[in-house]
Amino acid sequence: MAAENPDATFRSLGIVDVLCEACDRLKWEKPTKIQREALPIALEGKDVIGLAETGSGKTGAFALPILQALLETPRRLFALILTPTRELAFQISEQFEALGSGIGVSCAVVVGGMDMVSQALMLAKKPHVLIATPGRLVDHLENTKGFNLRSLKYLVMDEADRILNMDFEVEVNKILKIVPKDRRTYLFSATMTKKVQKLQRASLREPVRVEVSTKYQTVEKLQQFYIFIPAKHKDCYLVSVLNELAGSSVMVFCGTCNNTQRVALMLRNLGFSAIPLHGQMSQLKRLGALNKFKAKGQNILVATDVASRGLDIPHVDVVLNFDIPTHSKDYIHRVGRTARAGRAGKSITFVTQYDVELFQRIEQLIGKRLPKFPTTEEEVMALAERVAEAQRYAKMEITDSEESRKRPPPGRFDNDKVEVSETNAKPIGNKRKRKKK
Ligand code: AMP
């Protein structure tokens, strides 16, 4: 079977030349395991249920057969991809555009938090491929004149487990009711939950199931460490570790939006190029933060679990669990941001006196004892004074910006919580004078 043949090429799996060339351009030398498994089945015209996570190459596994079918019978509003989050929607669109650049494919992304009218205009142009979050799509189906899905030939439900966990079940059912029966359906999910099984029965016809586990690869290439520290010195240790990792791209995971904001501000006050990403930021700012980090404009992304699943950030060298995840499965998703596509990576988990039980659960889940990350207490504590000053400034900045939020200047319209921009957090070396109140 092709799936068992690691030497298979896109061509040998049945992909046409023009799309093989697109894979070459993307430097996809060989199909990934999920692609080896899913492509031949999809190209035979069967429904596919794929158990695979982001990072496995699953987008290519559904995008290539759709593009190939589009080449055979070109038509508008040919495929609909449902995905749980806006970030994923844009990533999928980027991959469709990159793979379809040689065949002039047009894509549109329809997600919440963005202007309905301009989306309606995009829909009126009838793209070939529509990538949408379920809530906003239903909104358009109900309110945008002339928009329907009658010409659809392909439906993809990406990250189906997350779509359902995010309570999109009602919307998905509405969509399933109106999409044409005569279509192909691909359902991708990281896990097979009861809800996913139900969705599968409701939407797929005699699907072939393919499955890949990316865990083995992760464990092999990923060096995982922990640091045991008193909670009150966490910030000092963070700064010390980041100093040591200078030049690497690092994701720092925090437990709450507030702490994410605070840590990003504190690090910026110390001269690090850190940028926050959390659910209280507007969609535009989240995308902006992600793009800056991807473009390596900022090398430290401080994030909540918003970023722990599904985001395709290819170059993360190190994942720092600054706040230990409360659900051990989130640990796997977080550290899954590094050591991807065969590259090496490192993760360091901060464990305080309050986190021992949670940490033990993580070790149980991954089935191994982690080694300590080496640190020298005196060196770390030598930073205490500077860190304390940066903490104080971060706190002031948060208070300042909370106060200014209460009294928005006339004409300014911004719903976001405190956000780090180029202007409101400067290294302490050239710090602003705080106005006496
Ligand atoms: P996905 O799991 O679809 O989100 O893909 C994760 C990353 O793997 C993306 O950056 C893709 O561009 C990349 N990728 C997908 N297929 C291949 C392949 N065959 N070879 C190398 N990289 C790939």
Coordinates of C-alpha atoms and ligand atoms in Angstrom, one line a residue:
M1 CA 0.0 0.0 0.0
A2 CA 1.1 3.5 -0.8
A3 CA 0.8 4.5 2.8
E4 CA 3.4 1.9 3.9
N5 CA 5.8 3.1 1.2
P6 CA 7.7 6.0 2.5
D7 CA 9.3 6.5 -0.9
A8 CA 5.9 7.3 -2.5
T9 CA 5.9 10.7 -4.4
F10 CA 2.9 13.0 -5.0
R11 CA 3.1 11.8 -8.6
S12 CA 3.1 8.1 -7.7
L13 CA 0.0 8.8 -5.6
G14 CA -1.9 10.1 -8.6
I15 CA -1.4 13.9 -8.3
V16 CA -1.3 15.7 -11.6
D17 CA 1.9 17.5 -12.8
V18 CA 0.7 21.1 -12.3
L19 CA 0.0 20.3 -8.6
C20 CA 3.2 18.3 -8.1
E21 CA 5.0 21.4 -9.3
A22 CA 3.2 23.5 -6.7
C23 CA 4.3 21.0 -4.0
D24 CA 7.9 21.4 -5.3
R25 CA 7.6 25.1 -5.1
L26 CA 6.5 24.8 -1.5
K27 CA 9.5 22.4 -1.0
W28 CA 7.2 19.6 -0.1
E29 CA 9.6 16.9 -1.3
K30 CA 7.6 13.9 -0.3
P31 CA 4.0 13.4 0.9
T32 CA 3.6 13.1 4.7
K33 CA 2.1 10.0 6.2
I34 CA -1.5 11.3 6.3
Q35 CA -1.1 12.5 2.7
R36 CA 0.2 9.0 1.6
E37 CA -2.8 7.5 3.3
A38 CA -5.6 9.9 2.3
L39 CA -4.6 11.0 -1.2
P40 CA -5.2 7.7 -3.1
I41 CA -8.5 7.2 -1.4
A42 CA -9.7 10.7 -2.0
L43 CA -8.6 10.6 -5.6
E44 CA -10.7 7.5 -6.0
G45 CA -13.6 9.7 -5.2
K46 CA -14.4 8.3 -1.7
D47 CA -15.3 10.1 1.5
V48 CA -12.4 10.2 3.9
I49 CA -12.3 10.4 7.7
G50 CA -8.9 11.4 8.8
L51 CA -7.6 11.2 12.3
A52 CA -4.7 13.6 12.3
E53 CA -3.6 16.8 14.0
T54 CA -2.4 20.1 12.6
G55 CA 1.3 19.6 11.8
S56 CA 0.7 16.3 10.1
G57 CA 0.1 17.8 6.6
K58 CA -3.6 17.2 6.7
T59 CA -4.5 20.4 4.9
G60 CA -2.5 19.2 1.8
A61 CA -4.3 15.8 2.2
F62 CA -7.7 17.4 1.5
A63 CA -6.6 20.4 -0.5
L64 CA -4.8 18.5 -3.3
P65 CA -7.7 16.2 -4.2
I66 CA -10.1 19.1 -4.2
L67 CA -7.8 21.2 -6.5
Q68 CA -7.4 18.2 -8.8
A69 CA -11.1 17.7 -9.0
L70 CA -11.5 21.5 -9.6
L71 CA -9.1 21.2 -12.5
E72 CA -11.3 18.5 -14.1
T73 CA -14.6 20.3 -13.6
P74 CA -14.0 24.0 -13.0
R75 CA -16.9 25.7 -11.3
R76 CA -17.5 28.4 -8.7
L77 CA -18.3 27.7 -5.1
F78 CA -16.9 24.2 -5.6
A79 CA -15.6 23.5 -2.1
L80 CA -16.4 24.5 1.5
I81 CA -14.0 24.0 4.3
L82 CA -15.4 24.4 7.8
T83 CA -12.9 25.1 10.5
P84 CA -13.2 26.1 14.2
T85 CA -11.1 29.2 14.4
R86 CA -10.3 32.3 12.4
E87 CA -6.6 31.7 12.5
L88 CA -6.9 28.2 11.1
A89 CA -9.2 29.5 8.3
F90 CA -6.6 31.9 7.1
Q91 CA -3.9 29.3 7.3
I92 CA -6.0 26.9 5.2
S93 CA -6.7 29.6 2.7
E94 CA -2.9 30.4 2.4
Q95 CA -2.2 26.7 1.6
F96 CA -5.0 26.5 -1.0
E97 CA -3.7 29.6 -2.6
A98 CA -0.1 28.4 -2.6
L99 CA -1.0 25.0 -4.0
G100 CA -3.5 26.4 -6.5
S101 CA -1.3 29.3 -7.7
G102 CA -0.6 27.6 -11.0
I103 CA -4.3 27.0 -11.8
G104 CA -5.7 30.3 -10.8
V105 CA -7.8 29.2 -7.9
S106 CA -9.7 31.8 -6.0
C107 CA -10.4 31.5 -2.2
A108 CA -12.4 33.5 0.3
V109 CA -12.3 33.4 4.1
V110 CA -15.5 34.1 6.0
V111 CA -15.0 34.2 9.8
G112 CA -16.5 36.1 12.7
G113 CA -15.2 39.3 14.1
M114 CA -14.8 40.8 10.6
D115 CA -17.0 43.0 8.4
M116 CA -20.0 41.2 7.0
V117 CA -20.5 43.6 4.1
S118 CA -17.0 43.1 2.6
Q119 CA -17.4 39.4 3.1
A120 CA -20.8 39.5 1.2
L121 CA -19.0 41.3 -1.6
M122 CA -16.3 38.5 -1.7
L123 CA -19.1 35.9 -1.7
A124 CA -20.8 37.6 -4.6
K125 CA -17.7 37.1 -6.7
K126 CA -18.2 33.3 -6.1
P127 CA -14.7 32.0 -5.2
H128 CA -13.8 28.4 -6.0
V129 CA -13.0 27.6 -2.4
L130 CA -14.7 29.0 0.6
I131 CA -13.1 28.6 4.1
A132 CA -15.4 29.5 6.9
T133 CA -16.1 29.2 10.6
P134 CA -19.6 27.7 11.0
G135 CA -21.3 30.6 12.9
R136 CA -20.4 33.3 10.4
L137 CA -21.3 31.0 7.4
V138 CA -24.8 30.5 8.8
D139 CA -25.1 34.2 9.3
H140 CA -24.4 34.7 5.6
L141 CA -26.6 31.9 4.5
E142 CA -29.4 33.5 6.4
N143 CA -28.7 37.2 5.6
T144 CA -26.7 37.6 2.5
K145 CA -28.9 37.9 -0.6
G146 CA -28.1 35.6 -3.5
F147 CA -25.6 33.5 -1.5
N148 CA -26.2 29.7 -1.4
L149 CA -24.2 26.5 -1.6
R150 CA -26.0 24.7 -4.3
S151 CA -23.0 24.3 -6.6
L152 CA -20.9 22.7 -3.8
K153 CA -19.1 19.5 -4.7
Y154 CA -16.8 19.1 -1.7
L155 CA -17.3 19.7 2.0
V156 CA -14.4 19.5 4.5
M157 CA -14.9 19.5 8.2
D158 CA -11.5 20.3 9.6
E159 CA -10.7 19.8 13.3
A160 CA -14.3 18.4 13.7
D161 CA -13.7 17.6 17.4
R162 CA -12.9 21.3 18.1
I163 CA -15.8 22.5 16.0
L164 CA -18.2 20.4 18.1
N165 CA -16.5 21.3 21.4
M166 CA -16.9 24.9 20.6
D167 CA -20.7 24.4 20.5
F168 CA -21.0 24.8 16.7
E169 CA -23.2 21.7 16.5
V170 CA -26.4 23.6 15.7
E171 CA -24.7 25.6 12.9
V172 CA -23.0 22.5 11.5
N173 CA -26.4 20.7 11.3
K174 CA -27.9 23.7 9.6
I175 CA -25.1 23.7 7.0
L176 CA -25.4 19.9 6.5
K177 CA -29.1 20.3 5.8
I178 CA -28.6 22.7 2.9
V179 CA -25.4 21.4 1.2
P180 CA -26.1 19.2 -1.9
K181 CA -26.3 15.5 -1.2
D182 CA -24.3 14.7 -4.3
R183 CA -20.9 15.7 -2.9
R184 CA -17.7 14.3 -1.4
T185 CA -17.1 14.9 2.3
Y186 CA -13.8 14.8 4.2
L187 CA -13.9 14.9 8.0
F188 CA -10.6 15.5 9.8
S189 CA -10.3 15.3 13.6
A190 CA -7.5 15.0 16.1
T191 CA -9.6 12.6 18.2
M192 CA -12.6 10.4 17.6
T193 CA -15.1 11.5 20.2
K194 CA -18.8 10.4 20.4
K195 CA -19.9 13.7 18.9
V196 CA -17.5 13.3 16.0
Q197 CA -18.9 9.7 15.4
K198 CA -22.4 11.1 15.3
L199 CA -21.4 13.8 12.8
Q200 CA -19.6 11.2 10.7
R201 CA -22.8 9.1 10.5
A202 CA -24.8 12.1 9.6
S203 CA -22.6 13.4 6.9
L204 CA -20.3 10.9 5.3
R205 CA -21.1 8.1 2.9
E206 CA -19.1 4.8 3.3
P207 CA -16.0 6.7 4.4
V208 CA -12.6 5.2 4.5
R209 CA -10.8 5.9 7.7
V210 CA -7.1 6.9 7.8
E211 CA -5.2 7.6 10.9
V212 CA -1.7 8.9 11.8
S213 CA -0.1 9.4 15.2
T214 CA 2.3 12.2 15.3
K215 CA 3.2 11.6 18.9
Y216 CA 6.1 9.3 18.3
Q217 CA 7.9 11.8 16.1
T218 CA 7.3 14.5 18.7
V219 CA 8.7 12.5 21.5
E220 CA 11.8 11.6 19.5
K221 CA 12.8 15.0 18.4
L222 CA 11.6 17.0 21.4
Q223 CA 13.8 17.5 24.4
Q224 CA 11.5 18.1 27.4
F225 CA 12.7 19.7 30.7
Y226 CA 11.2 21.1 33.8
I227 CA 12.4 23.7 36.3
F228 CA 11.3 23.5 39.9
I229 CA 11.1 27.0 41.5
P230 CA 9.3 29.0 44.2
A231 CA 6.3 30.7 42.7
K232 CA 7.5 34.2 43.8
H233 CA 10.7 33.9 41.6
K234 CA 9.0 32.7 38.4
D235 CA 9.5 36.0 36.5
C236 CA 13.2 36.0 37.4
Y237 CA 13.7 32.5 36.1
L238 CA 11.8 33.3 33.0
V239 CA 14.1 36.2 32.2
S240 CA 17.1 34.2 33.0
V241 CA 16.0 31.3 30.7
L242 CA 15.1 33.7 27.9
N243 CA 18.5 35.4 28.2
E244 CA 20.1 32.0 27.8
L245 CA 17.9 31.2 24.8
A246 CA 18.7 34.5 23.1
G247 CA 18.2 34.3 19.3
S248 CA 15.7 31.4 19.5
S249 CA 12.1 31.8 18.6
V250 CA 10.2 31.1 21.8
M251 CA 6.5 30.6 22.7
V252 CA 5.8 31.4 26.4
F253 CA 2.4 29.9 27.5
C254 CA 0.5 31.6 30.3
G255 CA -2.7 30.5 32.0
T256 CA -4.8 33.7 31.7
C257 CA -5.1 36.6 29.3
N258 CA -4.1 39.0 32.1
N259 CA -0.9 37.1 32.9
T260 CA -0.1 36.9 29.2
Q261 CA -0.4 40.7 28.9
R262 CA 1.6 41.3 32.1
V263 CA 4.4 39.0 31.1
A264 CA 4.6 40.4 27.6
L265 CA 4.8 44.0 29.0
M266 CA 7.4 43.0 31.6
L267 CA 9.6 41.3 29.0
R268 CA 9.3 44.3 26.7
N269 CA 10.3 46.6 29.6
L270 CA 13.5 44.5 29.8
G271 CA 14.2 44.9 26.1
F272 CA 13.0 41.6 24.8
S273 CA 10.9 41.6 21.6
A274 CA 7.9 39.9 23.0
I275 CA 4.3 40.1 21.7
P276 CA 1.1 38.8 23.4
L277 CA -1.6 36.7 21.8
H278 CA -4.8 36.0 23.7
G279 CA -8.5 35.8 23.3
Q280 CA -9.2 39.3 24.6
M281 CA -7.4 40.9 21.7
S282 CA -9.4 41.8 18.6
Q283 CA -9.1 39.4 15.6
L284 CA -7.0 41.9 13.7
K285 CA -4.5 42.3 16.5
R286 CA -4.3 38.5 17.0
L287 CA -3.6 38.0 13.3
G288 CA -1.1 40.9 13.4
A289 CA 0.7 39.4 16.4
L290 CA 0.9 36.0 14.7
N291 CA 2.1 37.5 11.5
K292 CA 4.8 39.5 13.2
F293 CA 6.0 36.4 15.1
K294 CA 5.9 34.3 11.9
A295 CA 7.8 36.9 10.0
K296 CA 10.3 36.8 12.9
G297 CA 9.7 40.5 13.6
Q298 CA 9.3 39.5 17.3
N299 CA 11.0 36.4 18.6
I300 CA 8.9 35.8 21.7
L301 CA 5.2 35.1 21.5
V302 CA 3.5 35.1 24.9
A303 CA 0.2 33.3 24.6
T304 CA -2.7 31.6 26.2
D305 CA -3.9 28.3 25.0
V306 CA -5.6 30.1 22.2
A307 CA -2.3 29.4 20.4
S308 CA -1.7 25.9 21.7
R309 CA -3.7 24.1 19.2
G310 CA -3.9 24.2 15.5
L311 CA -1.7 27.2 14.7
D312 CA 0.9 26.6 12.1
I313 CA 4.0 28.5 13.4
P314 CA 6.8 26.6 11.7
H315 CA 9.9 27.9 13.3
V316 CA 9.3 27.7 17.1
D317 CA 12.6 26.5 18.7
V318 CA 11.4 26.4 22.3
V319 CA 8.1 26.2 24.2
L320 CA 8.1 27.6 27.7
N321 CA 5.2 26.5 29.9
F322 CA 5.4 29.5 32.2
D323 CA 2.1 28.6 33.8
I324 CA 1.7 24.9 33.9
P325 CA -1.4 23.7 31.9
T326 CA -4.3 22.6 34.1
H327 CA -5.4 20.0 31.6
S328 CA -2.5 17.6 30.9
K329 CA -3.6 17.2 27.3
D330 CA -3.0 20.9 26.7
Y331 CA 0.7 20.1 27.6
I332 CA 0.8 17.9 24.5
H333 CA -0.7 20.5 22.3
R334 CA 1.5 23.2 23.6
V335 CA 4.8 21.3 23.2
G336 CA 3.5 20.2 19.8
R337 CA 4.3 23.8 18.6
T338 CA 8.0 22.8 18.5
A339 CA 9.9 19.9 17.1
R340 CA 7.7 19.8 14.0
A341 CA 8.3 18.5 10.5
G342 CA 11.3 16.5 11.7
R343 CA 13.1 19.5 13.3
A344 CA 14.5 19.4 16.8
G345 CA 12.8 21.4 19.6
K346 CA 12.9 22.0 23.3
S347 CA 10.2 22.5 26.0
I348 CA 10.7 23.8 29.5
T349 CA 7.9 23.6 32.1
F350 CA 8.0 25.8 35.1
V351 CA 6.8 23.9 38.2
T352 CA 6.2 25.7 41.4
Q353 CA 5.3 24.4 44.9
Y354 CA 1.6 24.6 43.8
D355 CA 2.0 22.7 40.5
V356 CA 3.6 19.4 41.7
E357 CA 0.4 17.3 41.3
L358 CA -0.4 18.7 37.8
F359 CA 3.2 18.1 36.8
Q360 CA 3.0 14.5 37.9
R361 CA -0.1 14.0 35.9
I362 CA 1.7 15.3 32.8
E363 CA 4.6 12.9 33.4
Q364 CA 2.1 10.1 33.7
L365 CA 0.3 11.1 30.5
I366 CA 3.5 11.2 28.4
G367 CA 4.9 8.1 30.1
K368 CA 8.2 9.5 31.2
R369 CA 10.1 11.4 33.9
L370 CA 11.5 14.7 32.6
P371 CA 15.0 15.9 33.4
K372 CA 15.7 19.2 35.1
F373 CA 16.7 22.2 33.0
P374 CA 20.0 23.4 34.5
T375 CA 20.0 26.8 36.1
T376 CA 22.2 28.5 38.7
E377 CA 20.2 30.2 41.5
E378 CA 22.7 33.0 42.2
E379 CA 22.8 34.0 38.5
V380 CA 19.0 34.0 38.3
M381 CA 18.6 36.0 41.5
A382 CA 21.2 38.6 40.3
L383 CA 18.4 39.7 38.0
A384 CA 15.9 40.3 40.8
E385 CA 16.2 44.0 41.0
R386 CA 15.8 44.7 37.2
V387 CA 13.0 42.2 37.0
A388 CA 11.2 43.9 39.9
E389 CA 11.5 47.2 38.2
A390 CA 10.1 45.8 35.0
Q391 CA 7.2 44.2 36.9
R392 CA 6.4 47.6 38.5
Y393 CA 6.3 49.3 35.1
A394 CA 4.2 46.5 33.6
K395 CA 1.7 46.9 36.4
M396 CA 1.6 50.7 35.9
E397 CA 1.1 50.3 32.2
I398 CA -1.8 47.9 32.8
T399 CA -3.4 50.3 35.3
D400 CA -2.8 53.3 32.9
S401 CA -4.4 51.6 30.1
E402 CA -7.3 50.3 32.1
E403 CA -7.9 53.8 33.2
S404 CA -7.8 55.2 29.7
R405 CA -10.2 52.5 28.6
K406 CA -12.7 53.8 31.1
R407 CA -12.3 57.2 29.5
P408 CA -11.8 56.6 25.8
P409 CA -10.6 59.7 24.0
P410 CA -13.2 61.2 21.6
G411 CA -13.2 59.5 18.2
R412 CA -11.2 56.5 19.3
F413 CA -12.9 53.2 18.9
D414 CA -11.1 50.2 20.3
N415 CA -12.7 47.4 22.3
D416 CA -9.6 45.7 23.2
K417 CA -8.1 45.2 26.6
V418 CA -4.7 46.5 27.4
E419 CA -2.5 45.8 24.5
V420 CA 1.2 46.0 23.9
S421 CA 2.0 48.2 20.9
E422 CA 5.2 49.7 19.8
T423 CA 4.4 52.8 21.8
N424 CA 3.2 51.6 25.2
A425 CA 6.1 49.4 26.3
K426 CA 9.6 50.5 26.1
P427 CA 12.8 49.0 27.5
I428 CA 13.5 50.4 30.9
G429 CA 16.7 52.0 29.6
N430 CA 14.6 54.7 27.9
K431 CA 11.5 54.5 30.0
R432 CA 8.7 57.1 30.0
K433 CA 8.2 59.3 33.0
R434 CA 5.0 58.4 34.7
K435 CA 2.7 61.3 35.3
K436 CA 1.8 62.0 38.9
K437 CA -1.9 61.7 39.5
Ligands
AMP1 P1 -1.0 21.1 8.4 O1 -0.9 19.9 9.2 O2 -1.8 20.8 7.1 O3 -1.4 22.3 9.1 O4 0.5 21.3 7.8 C1 1.6 21.7 8.7 C2 2.8 22.2 7.9 O5 3.4 21.2 7.1 C3 2.4 23.3 7.0 O6 3.4 24.4 7.2 C4 2.6 22.7 5.6 O7 3.0 23.7 4.7 C5 3.6 21.7 5.8 N1 3.5 20.5 4.9 C6 2.4 19.9 4.5 N2 2.7 18.9 3.7 C7 4.0 18.8 3.6 C8 4.9 17.9 2.9 N3 4.5 16.9 2.1 N4 6.3 18.1 3.1 C9 6.7 19.2 3.8 N5 5.9 20.0 4.5 C10 4.6 19.9 4.4

